mmCIF file of C-alpha atoms (C1' of nucleotides) in Angstrom:
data_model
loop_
_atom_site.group_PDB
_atom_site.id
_atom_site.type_symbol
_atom_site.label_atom_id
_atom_site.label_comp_id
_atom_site.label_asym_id
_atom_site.label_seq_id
_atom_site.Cartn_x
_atom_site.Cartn_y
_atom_site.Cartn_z
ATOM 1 C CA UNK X 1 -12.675 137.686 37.002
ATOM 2 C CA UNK X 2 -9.364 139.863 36.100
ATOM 3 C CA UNK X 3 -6.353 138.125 35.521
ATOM 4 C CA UNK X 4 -3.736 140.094 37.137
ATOM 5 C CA UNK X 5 -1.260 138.027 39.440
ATOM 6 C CA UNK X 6 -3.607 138.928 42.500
ATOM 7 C CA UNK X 7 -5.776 136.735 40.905
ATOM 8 C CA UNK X 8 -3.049 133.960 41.509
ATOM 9 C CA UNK X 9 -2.375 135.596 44.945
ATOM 10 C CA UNK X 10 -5.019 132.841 46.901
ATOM 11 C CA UNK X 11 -6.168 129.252 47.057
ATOM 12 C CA UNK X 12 -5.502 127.037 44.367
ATOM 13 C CA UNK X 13 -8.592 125.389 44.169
ATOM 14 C CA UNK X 14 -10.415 128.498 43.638
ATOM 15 C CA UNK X 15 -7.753 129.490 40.880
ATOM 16 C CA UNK X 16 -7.836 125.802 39.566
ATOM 17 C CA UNK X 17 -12.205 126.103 38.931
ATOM 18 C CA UNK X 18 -11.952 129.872 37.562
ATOM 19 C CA UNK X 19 -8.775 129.568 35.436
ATOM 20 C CA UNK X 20 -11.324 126.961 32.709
ATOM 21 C CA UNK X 21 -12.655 129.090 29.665
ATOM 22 C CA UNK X 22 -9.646 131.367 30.197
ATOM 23 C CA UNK X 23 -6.723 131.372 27.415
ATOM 24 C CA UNK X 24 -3.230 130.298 27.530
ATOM 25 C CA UNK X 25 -0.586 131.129 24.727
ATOM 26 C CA UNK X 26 2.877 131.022 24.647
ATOM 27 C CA UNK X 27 4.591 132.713 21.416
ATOM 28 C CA UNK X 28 1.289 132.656 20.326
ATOM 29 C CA UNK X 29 0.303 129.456 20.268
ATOM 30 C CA UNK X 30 -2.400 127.757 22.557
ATOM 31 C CA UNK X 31 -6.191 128.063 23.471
ATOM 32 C CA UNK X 32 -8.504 128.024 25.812
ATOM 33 C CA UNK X 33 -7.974 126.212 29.083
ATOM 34 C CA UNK X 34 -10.362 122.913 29.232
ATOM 35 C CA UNK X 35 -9.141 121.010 31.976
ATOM 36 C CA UNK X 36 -7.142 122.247 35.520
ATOM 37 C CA UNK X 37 -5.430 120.288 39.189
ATOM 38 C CA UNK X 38 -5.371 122.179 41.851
ATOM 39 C CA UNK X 39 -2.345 120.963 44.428
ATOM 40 C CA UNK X 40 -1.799 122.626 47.409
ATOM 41 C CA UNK X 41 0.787 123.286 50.174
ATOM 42 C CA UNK X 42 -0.898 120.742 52.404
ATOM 43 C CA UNK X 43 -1.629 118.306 49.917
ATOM 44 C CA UNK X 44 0.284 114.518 49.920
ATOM 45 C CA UNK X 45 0.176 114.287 46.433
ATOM 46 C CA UNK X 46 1.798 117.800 46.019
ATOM 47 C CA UNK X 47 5.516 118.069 45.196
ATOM 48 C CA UNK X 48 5.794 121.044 47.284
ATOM 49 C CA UNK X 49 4.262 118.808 50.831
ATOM 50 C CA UNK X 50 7.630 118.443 51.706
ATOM 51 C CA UNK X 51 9.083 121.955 51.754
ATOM 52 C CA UNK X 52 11.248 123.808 49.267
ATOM 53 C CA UNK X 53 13.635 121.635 46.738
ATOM 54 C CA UNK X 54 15.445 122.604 43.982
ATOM 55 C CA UNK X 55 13.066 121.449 41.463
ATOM 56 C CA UNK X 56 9.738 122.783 43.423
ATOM 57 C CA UNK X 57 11.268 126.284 43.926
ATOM 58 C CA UNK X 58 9.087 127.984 41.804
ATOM 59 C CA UNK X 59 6.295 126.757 43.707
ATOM 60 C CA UNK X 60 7.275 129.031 46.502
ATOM 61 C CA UNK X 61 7.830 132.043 44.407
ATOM 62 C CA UNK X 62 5.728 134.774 42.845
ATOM 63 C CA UNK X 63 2.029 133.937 42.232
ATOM 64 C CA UNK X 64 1.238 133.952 38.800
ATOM 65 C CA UNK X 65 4.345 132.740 37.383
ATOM 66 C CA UNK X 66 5.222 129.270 35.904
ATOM 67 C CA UNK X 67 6.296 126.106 37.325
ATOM 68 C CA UNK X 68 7.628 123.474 34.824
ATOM 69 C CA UNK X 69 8.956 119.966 35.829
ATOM 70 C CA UNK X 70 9.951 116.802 33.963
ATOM 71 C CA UNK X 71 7.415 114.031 34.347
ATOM 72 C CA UNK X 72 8.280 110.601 34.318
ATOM 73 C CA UNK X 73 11.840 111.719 33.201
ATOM 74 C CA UNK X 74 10.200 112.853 29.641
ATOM 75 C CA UNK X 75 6.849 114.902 29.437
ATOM 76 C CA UNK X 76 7.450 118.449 30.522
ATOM 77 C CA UNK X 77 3.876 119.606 32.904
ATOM 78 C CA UNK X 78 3.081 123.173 32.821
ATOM 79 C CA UNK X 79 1.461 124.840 35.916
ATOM 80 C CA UNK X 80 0.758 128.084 37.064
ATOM 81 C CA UNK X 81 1.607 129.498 40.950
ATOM 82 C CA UNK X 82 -0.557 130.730 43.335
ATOM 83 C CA UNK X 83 -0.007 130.567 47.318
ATOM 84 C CA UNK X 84 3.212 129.678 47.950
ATOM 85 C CA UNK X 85 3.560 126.446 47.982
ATOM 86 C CA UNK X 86 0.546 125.781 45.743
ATOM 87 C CA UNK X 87 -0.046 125.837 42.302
ATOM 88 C CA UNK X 88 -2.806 124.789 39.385
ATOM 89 C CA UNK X 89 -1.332 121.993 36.642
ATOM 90 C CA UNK X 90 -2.639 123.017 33.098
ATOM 91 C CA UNK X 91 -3.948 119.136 32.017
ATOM 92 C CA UNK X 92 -5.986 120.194 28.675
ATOM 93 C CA UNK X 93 -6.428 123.276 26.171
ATOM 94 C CA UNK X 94 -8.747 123.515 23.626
ATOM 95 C CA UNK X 95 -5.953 123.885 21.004
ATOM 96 C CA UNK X 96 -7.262 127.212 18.702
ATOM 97 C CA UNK X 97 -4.308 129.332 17.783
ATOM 98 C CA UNK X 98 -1.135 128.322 16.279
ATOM 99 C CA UNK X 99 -2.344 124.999 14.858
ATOM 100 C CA UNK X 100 0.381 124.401 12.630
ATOM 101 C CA UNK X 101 3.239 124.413 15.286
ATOM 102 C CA UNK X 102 1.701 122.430 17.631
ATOM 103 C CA UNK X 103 0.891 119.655 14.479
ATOM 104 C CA UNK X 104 5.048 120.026 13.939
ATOM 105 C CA UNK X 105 5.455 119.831 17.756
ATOM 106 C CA UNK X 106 3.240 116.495 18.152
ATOM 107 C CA UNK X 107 3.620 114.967 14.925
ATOM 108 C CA UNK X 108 0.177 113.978 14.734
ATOM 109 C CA UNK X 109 -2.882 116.104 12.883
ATOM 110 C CA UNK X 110 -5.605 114.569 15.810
ATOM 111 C CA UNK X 111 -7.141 118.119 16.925
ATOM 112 C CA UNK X 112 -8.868 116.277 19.585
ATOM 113 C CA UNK X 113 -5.128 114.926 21.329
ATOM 114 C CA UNK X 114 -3.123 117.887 20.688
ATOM 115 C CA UNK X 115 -3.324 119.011 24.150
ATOM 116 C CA UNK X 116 -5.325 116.493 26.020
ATOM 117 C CA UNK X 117 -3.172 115.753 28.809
ATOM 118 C CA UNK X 118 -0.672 117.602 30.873
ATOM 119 C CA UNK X 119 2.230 116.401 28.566
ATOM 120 C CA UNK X 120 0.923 116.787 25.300
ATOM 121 C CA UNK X 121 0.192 119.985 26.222
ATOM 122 C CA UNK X 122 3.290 121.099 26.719
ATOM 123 C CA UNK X 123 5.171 119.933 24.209
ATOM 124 C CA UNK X 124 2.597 121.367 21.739
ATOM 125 C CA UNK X 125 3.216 124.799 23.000
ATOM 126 C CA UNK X 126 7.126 123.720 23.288
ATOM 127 C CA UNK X 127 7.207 124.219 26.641
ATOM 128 C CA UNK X 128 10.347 122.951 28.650
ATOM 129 C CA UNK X 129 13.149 124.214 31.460
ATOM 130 C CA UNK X 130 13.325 127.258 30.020
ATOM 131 C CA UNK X 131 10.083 128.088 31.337
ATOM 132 C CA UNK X 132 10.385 127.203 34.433
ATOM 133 C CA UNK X 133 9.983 130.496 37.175
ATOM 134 C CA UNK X 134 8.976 132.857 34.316
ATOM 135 C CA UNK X 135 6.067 135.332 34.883
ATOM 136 C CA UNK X 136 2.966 134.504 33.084
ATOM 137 C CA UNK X 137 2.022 138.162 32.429
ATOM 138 C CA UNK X 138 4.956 139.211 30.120
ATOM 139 C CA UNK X 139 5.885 137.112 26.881
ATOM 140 C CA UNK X 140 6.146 134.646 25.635
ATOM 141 C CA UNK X 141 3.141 134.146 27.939
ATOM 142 C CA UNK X 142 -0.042 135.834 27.154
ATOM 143 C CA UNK X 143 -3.371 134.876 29.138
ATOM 144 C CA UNK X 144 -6.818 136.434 28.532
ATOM 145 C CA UNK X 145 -10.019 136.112 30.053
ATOM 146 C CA UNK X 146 -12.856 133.769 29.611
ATOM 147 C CA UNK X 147 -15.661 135.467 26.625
ATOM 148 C CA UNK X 148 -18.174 133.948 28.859
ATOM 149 C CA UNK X 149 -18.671 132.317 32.173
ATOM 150 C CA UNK X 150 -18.468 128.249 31.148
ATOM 151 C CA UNK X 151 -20.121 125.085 32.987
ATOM 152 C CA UNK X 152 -17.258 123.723 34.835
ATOM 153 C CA UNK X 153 -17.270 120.079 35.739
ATOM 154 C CA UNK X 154 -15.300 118.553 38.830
ATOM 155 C CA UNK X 155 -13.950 115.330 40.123
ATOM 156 C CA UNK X 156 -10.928 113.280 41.341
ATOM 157 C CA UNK X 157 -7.475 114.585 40.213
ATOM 158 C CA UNK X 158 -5.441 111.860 37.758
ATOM 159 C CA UNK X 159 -2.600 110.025 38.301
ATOM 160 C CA UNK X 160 -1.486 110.097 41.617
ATOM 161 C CA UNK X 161 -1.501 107.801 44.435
ATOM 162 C CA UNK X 162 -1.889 110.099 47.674
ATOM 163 C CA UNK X 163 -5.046 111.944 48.097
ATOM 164 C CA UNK X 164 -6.523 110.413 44.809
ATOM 165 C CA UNK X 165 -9.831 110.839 45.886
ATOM 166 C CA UNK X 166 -10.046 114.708 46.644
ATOM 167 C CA UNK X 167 -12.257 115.960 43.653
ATOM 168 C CA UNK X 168 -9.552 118.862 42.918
ATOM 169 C CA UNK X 169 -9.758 118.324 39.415
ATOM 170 C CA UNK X 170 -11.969 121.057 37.334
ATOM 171 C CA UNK X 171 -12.812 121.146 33.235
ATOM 172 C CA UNK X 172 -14.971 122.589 30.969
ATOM 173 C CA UNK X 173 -18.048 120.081 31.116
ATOM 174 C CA UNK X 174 -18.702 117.889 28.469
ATOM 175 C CA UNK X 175 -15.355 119.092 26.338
ATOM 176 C CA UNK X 176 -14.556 116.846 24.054
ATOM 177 C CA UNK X 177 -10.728 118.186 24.481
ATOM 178 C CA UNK X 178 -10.480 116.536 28.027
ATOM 179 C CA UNK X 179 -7.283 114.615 28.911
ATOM 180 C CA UNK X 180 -10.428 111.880 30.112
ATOM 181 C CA UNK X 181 -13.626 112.195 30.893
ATOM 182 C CA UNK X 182 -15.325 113.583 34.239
ATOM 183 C CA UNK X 183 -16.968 110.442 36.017
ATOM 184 C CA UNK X 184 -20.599 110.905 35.986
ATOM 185 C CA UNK X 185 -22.461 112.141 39.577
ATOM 186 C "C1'" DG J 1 -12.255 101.205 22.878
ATOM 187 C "C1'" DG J 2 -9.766 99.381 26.509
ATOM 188 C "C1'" DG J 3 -5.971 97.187 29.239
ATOM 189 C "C1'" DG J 4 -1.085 96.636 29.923
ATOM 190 C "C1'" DA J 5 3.951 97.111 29.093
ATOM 191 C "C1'" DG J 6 7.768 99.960 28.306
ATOM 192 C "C1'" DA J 7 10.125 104.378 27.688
ATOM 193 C "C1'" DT J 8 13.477 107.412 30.304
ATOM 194 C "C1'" DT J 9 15.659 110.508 33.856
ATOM 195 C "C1'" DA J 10 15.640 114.135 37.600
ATOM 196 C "C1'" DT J 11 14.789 114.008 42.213
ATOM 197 C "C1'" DC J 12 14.646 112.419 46.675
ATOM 198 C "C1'" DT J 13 15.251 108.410 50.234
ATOM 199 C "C1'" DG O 1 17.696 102.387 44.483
ATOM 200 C "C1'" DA O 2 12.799 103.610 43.987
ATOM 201 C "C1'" DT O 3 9.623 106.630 42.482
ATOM 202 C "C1'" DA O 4 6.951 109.625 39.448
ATOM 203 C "C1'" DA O 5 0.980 115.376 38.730
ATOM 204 C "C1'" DT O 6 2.512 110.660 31.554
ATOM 205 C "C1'" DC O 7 2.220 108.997 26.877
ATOM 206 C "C1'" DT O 8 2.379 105.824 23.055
ATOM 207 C "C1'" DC O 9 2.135 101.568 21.094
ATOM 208 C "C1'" DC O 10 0.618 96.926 20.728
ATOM 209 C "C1'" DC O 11 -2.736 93.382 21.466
ATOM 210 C "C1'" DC O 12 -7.293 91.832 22.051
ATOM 211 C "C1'" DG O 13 -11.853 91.293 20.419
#
DNA sequence: GGGGAGATTATCT
DNA sequence: GATAATCTCCCCG
């Protein structure tokens, strides 16, 4: 699968299962993409179900740029457009370039929780406002594609309340750099 | 290792 | 004024 921003250009959840195994740097820090949430245009639990708002506007822009929001008035959530009005959260990266920043960033040395979870994530690649409507195919983005096809695990998304049980959450199976694990079949 | 409280603020009702 | 696509810390056992 090419990453070009026609690869954005459709349905999240298709985006959401391909984008695991890809990789994911900003100034040169990140890793490979372990764990993806698809949210989509129709979707309850989306922030764009309610049409345009100031803060969602990059949700109806160009696919393949980012959308970056404050979460619970402190973590910063990275995710990447597709559709308008749809986009793929980033939740977990298998953390292999960079190291040393994102130890600074985090203050912790734990490989394993350096970027398991949406928030950690981001603030390990230093993600913030800044970001927010920038393309994802000129710097300080870089993305590459996946060495190999991985197994790709799916269930319910995390931490919402509407739609919780629409299995539009996708990660590289058995990854021990999972926000949480997949529940079991 | 797991459950629960608290942090902290932009956004929308 | 309530809510939220989360995280860390503290307590328990």
């Amino acid at each position: 699968m090419t990453l070009t921003p026609a690869f954005f250009a459709r349905d999240p959840l298709g985006v959401a299962h391909d984008l695991i195994g890809a990789e994911i740097l900003v100034d040169g820090v990140g890793g490979t993409i372990a764990e993806t949430e698809a949210y989509r245009t129709d979707d309850p639990a989306s922030h764009s179900f309610r049409g345009p708002t100031l803060r969602n506007r990059a949700m109806f822009g160009e696919p393949g740029h980012a959308y970056v929001y404050l979460s619970y008035g402190m973590h910063w959530c990275l995710n990447f457009v597709c559709l308008p009005g749809s986009a793929v959260l980033i939740r977990a990266l298998v953390p292999e370039h960079g190291l040393e920043r994102m130890v600074e960033r985090r203050g912790l040395e734990d490989r394993r929780r350096l970027c398991a979870g949406p928030g950690r994530l981001a603030q390990a690649l230093g993600l913030d406002k800044s970001h927010d409507g920038l393309s994802l195919f000129a710097p300080p983005f870089e993305l590459k594609e996946a060495g190999t096809v991985p197994m790709v695990a799916a269930g319910p998304r995390i931490g919402i309340t509407k739609a919780a049980d629409w299995p539009w959450r996708f990660g590289l199976k058995d990854s021990p750099y999972l926000s949480k694990p997949f529940p079991r079949p």
